[in-house]
mmCIF file of C-alpha atoms (C1' of nucleotides) in Angstrom:
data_model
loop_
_atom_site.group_PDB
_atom_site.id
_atom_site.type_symbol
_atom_site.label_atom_id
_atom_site.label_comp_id
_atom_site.label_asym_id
_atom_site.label_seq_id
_atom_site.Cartn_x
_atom_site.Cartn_y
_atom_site.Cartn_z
ATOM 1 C CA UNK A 25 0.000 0.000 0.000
ATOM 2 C CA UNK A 26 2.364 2.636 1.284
ATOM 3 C CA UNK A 27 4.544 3.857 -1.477
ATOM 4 C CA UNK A 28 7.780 6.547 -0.586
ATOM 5 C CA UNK A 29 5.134 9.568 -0.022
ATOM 6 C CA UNK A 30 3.237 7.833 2.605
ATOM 7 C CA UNK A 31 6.545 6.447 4.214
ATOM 8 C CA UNK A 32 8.010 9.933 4.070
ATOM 9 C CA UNK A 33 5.288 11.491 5.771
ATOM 10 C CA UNK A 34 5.100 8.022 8.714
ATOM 11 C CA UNK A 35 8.321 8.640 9.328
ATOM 12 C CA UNK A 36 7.699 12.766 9.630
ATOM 13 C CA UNK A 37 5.407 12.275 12.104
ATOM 14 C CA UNK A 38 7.073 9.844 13.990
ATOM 15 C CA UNK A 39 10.188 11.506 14.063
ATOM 16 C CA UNK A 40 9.234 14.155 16.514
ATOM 17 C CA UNK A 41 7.701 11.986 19.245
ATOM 18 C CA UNK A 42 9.671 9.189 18.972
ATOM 19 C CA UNK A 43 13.081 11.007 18.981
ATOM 20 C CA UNK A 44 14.994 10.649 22.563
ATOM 21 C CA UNK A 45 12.909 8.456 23.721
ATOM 22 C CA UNK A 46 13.870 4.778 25.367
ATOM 23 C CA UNK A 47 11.691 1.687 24.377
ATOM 24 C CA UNK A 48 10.909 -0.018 27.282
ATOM 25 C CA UNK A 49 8.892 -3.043 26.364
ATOM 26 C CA UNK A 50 8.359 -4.986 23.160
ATOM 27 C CA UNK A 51 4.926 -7.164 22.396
ATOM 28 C CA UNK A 52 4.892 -9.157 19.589
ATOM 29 C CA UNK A 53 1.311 -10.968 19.217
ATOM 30 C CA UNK A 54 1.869 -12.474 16.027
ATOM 31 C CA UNK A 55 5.165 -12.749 14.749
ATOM 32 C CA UNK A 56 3.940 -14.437 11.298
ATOM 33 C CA UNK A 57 4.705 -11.729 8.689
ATOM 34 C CA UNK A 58 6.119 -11.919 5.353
ATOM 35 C CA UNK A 59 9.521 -12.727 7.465
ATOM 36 C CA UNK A 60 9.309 -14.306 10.720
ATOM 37 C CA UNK A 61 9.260 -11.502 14.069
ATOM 38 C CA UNK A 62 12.297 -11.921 15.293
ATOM 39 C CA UNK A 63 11.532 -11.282 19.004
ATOM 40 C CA UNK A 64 14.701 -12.121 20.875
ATOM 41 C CA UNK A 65 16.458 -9.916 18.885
ATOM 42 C CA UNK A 66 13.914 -7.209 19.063
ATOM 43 C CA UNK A 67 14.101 -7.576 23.321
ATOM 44 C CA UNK A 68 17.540 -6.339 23.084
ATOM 45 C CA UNK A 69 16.678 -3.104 21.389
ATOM 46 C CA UNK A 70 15.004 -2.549 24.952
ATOM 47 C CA UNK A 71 16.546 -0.450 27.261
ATOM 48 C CA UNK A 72 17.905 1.567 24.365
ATOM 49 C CA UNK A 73 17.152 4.989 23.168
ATOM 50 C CA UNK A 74 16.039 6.018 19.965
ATOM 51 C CA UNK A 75 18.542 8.133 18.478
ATOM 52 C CA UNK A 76 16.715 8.889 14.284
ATOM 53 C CA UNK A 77 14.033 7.822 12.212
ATOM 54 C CA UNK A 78 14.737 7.264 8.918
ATOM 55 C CA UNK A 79 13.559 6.018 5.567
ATOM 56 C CA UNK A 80 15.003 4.000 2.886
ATOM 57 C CA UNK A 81 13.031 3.649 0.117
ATOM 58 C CA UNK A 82 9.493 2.099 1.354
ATOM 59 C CA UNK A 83 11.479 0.925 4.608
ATOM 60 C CA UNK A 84 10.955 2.833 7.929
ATOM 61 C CA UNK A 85 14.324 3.002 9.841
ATOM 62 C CA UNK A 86 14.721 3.397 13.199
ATOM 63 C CA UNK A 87 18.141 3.874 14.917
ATOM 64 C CA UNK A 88 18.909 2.408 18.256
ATOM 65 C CA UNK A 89 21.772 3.593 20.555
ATOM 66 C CA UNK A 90 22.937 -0.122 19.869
ATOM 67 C CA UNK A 91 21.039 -1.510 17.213
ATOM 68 C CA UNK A 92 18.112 -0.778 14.682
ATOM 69 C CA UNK A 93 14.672 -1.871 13.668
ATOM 70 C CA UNK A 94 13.733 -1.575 10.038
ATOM 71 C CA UNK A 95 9.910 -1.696 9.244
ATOM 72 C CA UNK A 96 8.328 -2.405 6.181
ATOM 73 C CA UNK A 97 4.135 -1.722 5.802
ATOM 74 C CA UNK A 98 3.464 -3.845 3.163
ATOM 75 C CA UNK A 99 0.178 -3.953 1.247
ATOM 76 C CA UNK A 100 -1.984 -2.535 3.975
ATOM 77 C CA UNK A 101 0.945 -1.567 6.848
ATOM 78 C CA UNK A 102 -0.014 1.108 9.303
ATOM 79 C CA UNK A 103 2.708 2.148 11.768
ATOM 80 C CA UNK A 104 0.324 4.383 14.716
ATOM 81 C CA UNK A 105 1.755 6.323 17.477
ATOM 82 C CA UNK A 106 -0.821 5.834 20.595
ATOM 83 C CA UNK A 107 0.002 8.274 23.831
ATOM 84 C CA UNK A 108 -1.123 5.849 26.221
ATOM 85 C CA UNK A 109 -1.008 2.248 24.203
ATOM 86 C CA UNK A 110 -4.614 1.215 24.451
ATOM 87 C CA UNK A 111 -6.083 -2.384 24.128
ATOM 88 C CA UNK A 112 -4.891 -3.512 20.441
ATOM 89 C CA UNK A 113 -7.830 -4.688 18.404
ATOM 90 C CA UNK A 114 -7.583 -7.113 15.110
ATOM 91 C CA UNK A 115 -4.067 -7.336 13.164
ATOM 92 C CA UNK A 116 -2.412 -4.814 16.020
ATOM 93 C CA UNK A 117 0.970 -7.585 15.379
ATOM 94 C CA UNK A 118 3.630 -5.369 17.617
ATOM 95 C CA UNK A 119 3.678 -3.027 19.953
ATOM 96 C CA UNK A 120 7.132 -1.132 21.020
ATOM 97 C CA UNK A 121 6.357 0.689 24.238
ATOM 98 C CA UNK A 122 7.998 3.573 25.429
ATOM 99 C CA UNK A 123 8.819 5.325 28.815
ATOM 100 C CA UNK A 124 6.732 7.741 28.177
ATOM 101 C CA UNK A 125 3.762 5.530 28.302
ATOM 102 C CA UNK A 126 2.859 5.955 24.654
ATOM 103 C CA UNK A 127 3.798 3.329 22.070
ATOM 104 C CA UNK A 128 4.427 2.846 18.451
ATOM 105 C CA UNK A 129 2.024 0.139 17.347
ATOM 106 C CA UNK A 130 2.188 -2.204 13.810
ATOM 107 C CA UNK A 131 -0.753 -2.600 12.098
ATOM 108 C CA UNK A 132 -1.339 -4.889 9.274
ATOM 109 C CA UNK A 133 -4.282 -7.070 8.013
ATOM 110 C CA UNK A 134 -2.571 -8.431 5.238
ATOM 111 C CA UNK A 135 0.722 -9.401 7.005
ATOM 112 C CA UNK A 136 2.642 -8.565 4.313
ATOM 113 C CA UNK A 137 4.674 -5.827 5.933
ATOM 114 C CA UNK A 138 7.801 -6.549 8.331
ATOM 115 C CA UNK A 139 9.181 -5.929 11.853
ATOM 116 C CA UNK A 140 13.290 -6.613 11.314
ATOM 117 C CA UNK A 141 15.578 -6.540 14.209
ATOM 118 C CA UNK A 142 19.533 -5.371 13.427
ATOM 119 C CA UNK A 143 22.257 -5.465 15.617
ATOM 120 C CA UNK A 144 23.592 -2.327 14.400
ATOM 121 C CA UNK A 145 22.883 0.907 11.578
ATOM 122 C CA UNK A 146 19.779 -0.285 10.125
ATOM 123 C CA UNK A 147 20.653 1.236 6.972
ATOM 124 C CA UNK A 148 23.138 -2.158 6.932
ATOM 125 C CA UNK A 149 20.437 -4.232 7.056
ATOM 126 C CA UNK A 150 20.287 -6.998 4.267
ATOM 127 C CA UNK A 151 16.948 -6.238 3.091
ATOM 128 C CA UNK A 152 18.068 -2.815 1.809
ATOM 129 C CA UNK A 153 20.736 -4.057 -0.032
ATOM 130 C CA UNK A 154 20.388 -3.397 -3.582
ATOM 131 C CA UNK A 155 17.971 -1.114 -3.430
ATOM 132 C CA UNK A 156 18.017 1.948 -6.099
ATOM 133 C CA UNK A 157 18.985 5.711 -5.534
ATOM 134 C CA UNK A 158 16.075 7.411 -3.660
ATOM 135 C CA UNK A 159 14.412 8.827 -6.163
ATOM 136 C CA UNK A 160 14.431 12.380 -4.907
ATOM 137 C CA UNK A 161 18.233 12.205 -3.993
ATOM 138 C CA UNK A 162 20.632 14.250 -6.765
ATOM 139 C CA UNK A 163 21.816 10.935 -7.908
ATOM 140 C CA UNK A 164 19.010 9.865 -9.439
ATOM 141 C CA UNK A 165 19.489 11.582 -13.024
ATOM 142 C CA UNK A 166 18.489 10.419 -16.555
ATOM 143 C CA UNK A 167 22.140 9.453 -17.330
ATOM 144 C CA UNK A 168 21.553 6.804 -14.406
ATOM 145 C CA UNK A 169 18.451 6.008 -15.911
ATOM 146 C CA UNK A 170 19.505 5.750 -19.535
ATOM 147 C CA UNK A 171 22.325 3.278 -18.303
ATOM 148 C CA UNK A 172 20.084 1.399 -16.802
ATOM 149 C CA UNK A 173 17.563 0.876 -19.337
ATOM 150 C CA UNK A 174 20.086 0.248 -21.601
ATOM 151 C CA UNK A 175 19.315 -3.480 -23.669
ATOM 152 C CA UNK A 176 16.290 -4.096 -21.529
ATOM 153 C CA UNK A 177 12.325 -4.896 -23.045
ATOM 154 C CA UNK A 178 10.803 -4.348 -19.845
ATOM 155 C CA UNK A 179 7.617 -1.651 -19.648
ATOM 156 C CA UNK A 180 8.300 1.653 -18.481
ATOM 157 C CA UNK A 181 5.819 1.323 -15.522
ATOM 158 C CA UNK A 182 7.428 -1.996 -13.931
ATOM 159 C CA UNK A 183 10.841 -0.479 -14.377
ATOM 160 C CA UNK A 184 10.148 2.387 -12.353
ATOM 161 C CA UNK A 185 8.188 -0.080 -10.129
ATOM 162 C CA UNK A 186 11.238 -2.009 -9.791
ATOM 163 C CA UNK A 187 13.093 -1.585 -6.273
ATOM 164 C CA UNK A 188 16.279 -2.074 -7.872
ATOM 165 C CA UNK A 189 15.995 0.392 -10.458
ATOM 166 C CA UNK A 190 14.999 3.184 -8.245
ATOM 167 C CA UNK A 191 13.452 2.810 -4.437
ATOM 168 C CA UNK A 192 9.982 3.980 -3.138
ATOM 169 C CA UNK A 193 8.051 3.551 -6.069
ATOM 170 C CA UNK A 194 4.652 1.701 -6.631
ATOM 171 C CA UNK A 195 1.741 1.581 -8.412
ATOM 172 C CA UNK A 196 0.090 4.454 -7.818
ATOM 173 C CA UNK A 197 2.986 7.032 -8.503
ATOM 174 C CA UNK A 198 4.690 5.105 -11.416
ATOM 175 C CA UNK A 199 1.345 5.759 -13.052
ATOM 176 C CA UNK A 200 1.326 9.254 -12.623
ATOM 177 C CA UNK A 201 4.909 9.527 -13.453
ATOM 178 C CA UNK A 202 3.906 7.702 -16.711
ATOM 179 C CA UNK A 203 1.111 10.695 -17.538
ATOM 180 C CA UNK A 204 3.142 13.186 -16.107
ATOM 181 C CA UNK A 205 6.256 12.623 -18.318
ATOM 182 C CA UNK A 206 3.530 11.873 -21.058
ATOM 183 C CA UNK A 207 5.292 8.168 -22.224
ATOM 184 C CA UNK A 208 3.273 4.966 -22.149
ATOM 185 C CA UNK A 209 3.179 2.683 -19.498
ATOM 186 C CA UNK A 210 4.085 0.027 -21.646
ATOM 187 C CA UNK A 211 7.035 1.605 -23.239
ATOM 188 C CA UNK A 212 9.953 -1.192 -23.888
ATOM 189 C CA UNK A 213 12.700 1.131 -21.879
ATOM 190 C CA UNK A 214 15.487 0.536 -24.405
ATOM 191 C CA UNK A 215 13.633 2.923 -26.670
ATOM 192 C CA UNK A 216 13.831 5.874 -24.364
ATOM 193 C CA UNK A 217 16.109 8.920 -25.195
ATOM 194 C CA UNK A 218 17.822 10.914 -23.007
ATOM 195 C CA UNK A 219 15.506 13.977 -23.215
ATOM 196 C CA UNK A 220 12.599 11.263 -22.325
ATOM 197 C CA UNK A 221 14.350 10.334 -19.161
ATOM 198 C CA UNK A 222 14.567 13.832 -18.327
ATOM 199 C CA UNK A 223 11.045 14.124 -18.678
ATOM 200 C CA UNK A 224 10.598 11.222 -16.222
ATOM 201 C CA UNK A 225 13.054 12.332 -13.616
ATOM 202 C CA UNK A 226 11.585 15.961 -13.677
ATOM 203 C CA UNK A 227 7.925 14.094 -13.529
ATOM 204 C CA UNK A 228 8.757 11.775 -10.791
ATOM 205 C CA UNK A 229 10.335 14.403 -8.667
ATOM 206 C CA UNK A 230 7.311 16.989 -9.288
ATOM 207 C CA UNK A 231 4.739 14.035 -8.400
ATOM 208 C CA UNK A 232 6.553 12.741 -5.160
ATOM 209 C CA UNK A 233 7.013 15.983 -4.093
ATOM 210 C CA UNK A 234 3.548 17.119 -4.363
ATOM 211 C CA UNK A 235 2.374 13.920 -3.065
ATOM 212 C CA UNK A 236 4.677 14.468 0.383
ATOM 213 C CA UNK A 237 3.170 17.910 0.799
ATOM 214 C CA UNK A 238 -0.306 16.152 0.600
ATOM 215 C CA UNK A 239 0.268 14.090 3.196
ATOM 216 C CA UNK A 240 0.561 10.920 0.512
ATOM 217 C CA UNK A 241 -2.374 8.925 -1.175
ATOM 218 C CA UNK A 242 -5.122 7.396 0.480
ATOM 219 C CA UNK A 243 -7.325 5.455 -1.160
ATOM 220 C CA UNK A 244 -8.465 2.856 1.740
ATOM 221 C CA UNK A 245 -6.756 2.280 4.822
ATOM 222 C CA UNK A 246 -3.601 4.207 4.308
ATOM 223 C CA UNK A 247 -3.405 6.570 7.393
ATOM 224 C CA UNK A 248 0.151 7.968 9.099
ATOM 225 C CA UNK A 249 0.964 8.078 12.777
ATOM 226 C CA UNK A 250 -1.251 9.663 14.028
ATOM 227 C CA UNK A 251 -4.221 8.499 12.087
ATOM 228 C CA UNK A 252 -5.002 10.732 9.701
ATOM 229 C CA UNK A 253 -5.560 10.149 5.771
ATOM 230 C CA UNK A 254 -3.422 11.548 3.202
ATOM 231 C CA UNK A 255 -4.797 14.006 0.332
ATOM 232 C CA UNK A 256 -3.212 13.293 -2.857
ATOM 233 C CA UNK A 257 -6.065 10.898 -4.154
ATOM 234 C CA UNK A 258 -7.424 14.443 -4.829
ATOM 235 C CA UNK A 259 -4.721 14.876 -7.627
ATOM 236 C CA UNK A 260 -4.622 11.745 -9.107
ATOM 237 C CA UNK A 261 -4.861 12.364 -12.590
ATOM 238 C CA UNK A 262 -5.340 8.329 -14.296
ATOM 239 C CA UNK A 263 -4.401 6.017 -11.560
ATOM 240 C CA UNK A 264 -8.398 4.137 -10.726
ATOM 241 C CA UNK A 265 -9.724 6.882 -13.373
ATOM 242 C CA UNK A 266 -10.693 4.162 -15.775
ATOM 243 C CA UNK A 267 -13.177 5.666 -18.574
ATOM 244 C CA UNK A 268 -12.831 9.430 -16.217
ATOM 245 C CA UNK A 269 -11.861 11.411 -18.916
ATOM 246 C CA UNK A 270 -8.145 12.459 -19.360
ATOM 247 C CA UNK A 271 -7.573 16.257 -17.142
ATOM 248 C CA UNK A 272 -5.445 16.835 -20.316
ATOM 249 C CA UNK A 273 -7.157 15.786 -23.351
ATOM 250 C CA UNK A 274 -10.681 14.357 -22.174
ATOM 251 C CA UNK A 275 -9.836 10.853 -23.756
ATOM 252 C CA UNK A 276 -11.455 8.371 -21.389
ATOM 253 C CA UNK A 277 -8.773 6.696 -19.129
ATOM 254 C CA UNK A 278 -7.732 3.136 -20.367
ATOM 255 C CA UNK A 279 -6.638 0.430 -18.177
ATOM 256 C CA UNK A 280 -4.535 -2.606 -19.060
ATOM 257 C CA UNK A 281 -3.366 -5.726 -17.051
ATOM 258 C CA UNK A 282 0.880 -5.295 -17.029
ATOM 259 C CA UNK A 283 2.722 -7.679 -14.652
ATOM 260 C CA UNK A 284 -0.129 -9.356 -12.869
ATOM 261 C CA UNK A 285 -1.495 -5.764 -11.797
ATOM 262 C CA UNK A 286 -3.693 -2.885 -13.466
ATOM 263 C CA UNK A 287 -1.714 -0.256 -15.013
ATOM 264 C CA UNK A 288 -3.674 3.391 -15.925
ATOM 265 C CA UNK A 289 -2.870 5.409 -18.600
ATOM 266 C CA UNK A 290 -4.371 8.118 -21.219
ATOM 267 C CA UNK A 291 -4.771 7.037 -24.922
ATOM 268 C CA UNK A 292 -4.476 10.261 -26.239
ATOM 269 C CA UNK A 293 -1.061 11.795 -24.356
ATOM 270 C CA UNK A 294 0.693 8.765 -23.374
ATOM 271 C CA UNK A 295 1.286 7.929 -27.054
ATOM 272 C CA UNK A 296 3.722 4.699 -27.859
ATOM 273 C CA UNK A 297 7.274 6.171 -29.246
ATOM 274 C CA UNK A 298 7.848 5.333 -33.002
ATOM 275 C CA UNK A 299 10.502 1.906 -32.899
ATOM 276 C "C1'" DC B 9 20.611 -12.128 -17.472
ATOM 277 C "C1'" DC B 10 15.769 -11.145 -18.474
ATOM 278 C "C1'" DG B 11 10.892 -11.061 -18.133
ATOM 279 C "C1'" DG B 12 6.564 -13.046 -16.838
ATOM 280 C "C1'" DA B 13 3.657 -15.810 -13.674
ATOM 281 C "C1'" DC B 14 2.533 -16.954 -9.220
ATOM 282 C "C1'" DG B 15 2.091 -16.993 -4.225
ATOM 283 C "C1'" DC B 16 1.755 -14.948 0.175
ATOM 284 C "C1'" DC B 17 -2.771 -13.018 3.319
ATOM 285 C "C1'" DT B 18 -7.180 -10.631 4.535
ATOM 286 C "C1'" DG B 19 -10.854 -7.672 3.299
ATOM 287 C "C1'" DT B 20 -14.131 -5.576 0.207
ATOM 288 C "C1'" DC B 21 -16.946 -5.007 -3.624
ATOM 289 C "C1'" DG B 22 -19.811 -6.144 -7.604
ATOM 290 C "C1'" DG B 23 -22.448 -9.507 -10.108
ATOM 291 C "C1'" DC B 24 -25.548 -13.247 -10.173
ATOM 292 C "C1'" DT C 7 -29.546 -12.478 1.311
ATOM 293 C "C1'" DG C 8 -25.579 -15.302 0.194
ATOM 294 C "C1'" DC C 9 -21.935 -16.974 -2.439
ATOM 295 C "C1'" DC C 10 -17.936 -16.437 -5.521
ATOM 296 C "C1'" DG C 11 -14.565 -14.396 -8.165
ATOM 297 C "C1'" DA C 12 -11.829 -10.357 -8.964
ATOM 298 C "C1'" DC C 13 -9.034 -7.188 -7.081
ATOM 299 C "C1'" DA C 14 -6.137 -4.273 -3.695
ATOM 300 C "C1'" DG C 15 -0.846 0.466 -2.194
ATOM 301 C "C1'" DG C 16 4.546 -5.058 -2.340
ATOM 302 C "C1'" DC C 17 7.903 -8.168 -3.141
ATOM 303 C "C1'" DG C 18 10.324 -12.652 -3.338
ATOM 304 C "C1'" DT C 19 10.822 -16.994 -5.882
ATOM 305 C "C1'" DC C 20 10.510 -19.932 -9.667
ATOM 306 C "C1'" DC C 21 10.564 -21.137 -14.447
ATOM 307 C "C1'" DG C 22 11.229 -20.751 -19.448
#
DNA sequence: CCGGACGCCTGTCGGC
DNA sequence: TGCCGACAGGCGTCCG
């Protein structure tokens, strides 16, 4: 569910209450997630103060004076800060408690997400390995992305979709890159240009940008720490908008199955590019 | 190496 | 009303 917008603006919120603080207790209540809940290794991070929260792509990061926890949200993920840690209800997985009586709580229906222990700078952690450039960092240019692409078939949207490639990026906001940079989702990537790739970079930093001042997307259940729904879903200009017409051109919105999962685009501005 | 299909899990929604 | 399939913001593995 939560793509780098809606992480961005978790961790924001978190950042501020969670910052100096010493986690005094964990409960884990169900520990099977897409990896197991490693909660011996998670008991040592008690005791210890939390010294930044961070984000890595879709991963939440938080730093331990000696150790780490990286958190990722999954399909339908929602990381809650409670003042007083009341009663959890359905899917409430793990709690970390603090000493100040309030605790971060994980969320998640689908149990897709993850709780990770680290014994040191979560940014070390394994599961982060590999991952792309953020995508809003300056080294994320459309040299990197030209080099990239270079050879490869695969569509436009599932190569921006693709972890690797670049981090933080899902469904949602590789379609609106897509329309934004005006190139179809579909695109084999070996046919971009460099001037496309510009378009994309300058499209995907203009969309996750305006999507982190909106607070992110919400279109069901996403909410950030302190409950509240994003705004974006406002903006969204073809992602769910099948047969809306385009905001550009009027063109109904198409929609087409790509990788196993429905990709949205506008027949009329996101025109193939001649071979 | 590359790309596509599938599975993991629960919840919701639309059609019959 | 109830049942059933399709689908949902992610990502790892397997296979051709």
């Amino acid at each position: 569910m939560p793509e780098l917008p809606e992480v961005e603006t978790v961790c924001r919120g978190l950042s501020p209450r969670l910052l100096g603080r010493t986690i005094v207790e964990i409960r884990v209540r169900r520990g099977d997630l897409r990896h197991e809940v490693d909660g011996q290794g998670l008991n040592q991070g008690c005791g210890q103060r939390i010294a930044s929260v961070g984000r890595r792509g879709k991963y939440v990061l938080l730093s331990l004076t000696g150790g780490g926890v990286v958190i990722h949200l999954g399909m339908s993920g929602v990381l809650r800060w409670l003042p007083d840690c009341p009663p959890p209800g359905l899917h409430d997985h793990v709690d970390m408690v603090l000493d100040d009586a309030a605790c971060l709580r994980f969320h998640d229906p689908r149990r897709f997400g993850a709780v990770l222990w680290w014994p040191g700078d979560p940014v070390q952690h394994p599961v982060l390995a590999g991952l792309g450039p953020e995508p809003l960092s300056p080294s994320c240019t459309a040299d990197y992305f030209l080099e990239r692409a270079a050879g490869r078939r695969l569509a436009l949207r599932l190569f921006l979709m693709d972890g690797r490639v670049v981090a933080g990026i899902g469904n949602i906001y590789a379609a609106e890159i897509c329309f934004v940079a005006g190139l179809h989702p579909g695109q084999p990537v070996r046919r971009l240009a460099l001037a496309d790739w510009q378009r994309v970079v300058a499209a995907l930093r203009q969309v996750l940008t305006t999507a982190i001042r909106q607070g992110g997307t919400t279109l069901k259940d996403y909410r950030d720490s302190d409950g509240r729904p994003g705004y974006f879903q406002q903006q969204l200009q073809v992602y769910g908008r099948t047969d809306a017409p385009c905001p550009r051109c009027a063109a109904p919105i198409q929609r087409l199955k790509q990788g196993g999962r429905s990709a949205f685009f506008c027949p009329g501005c996101q025109v193939p590019l001649p071979e």
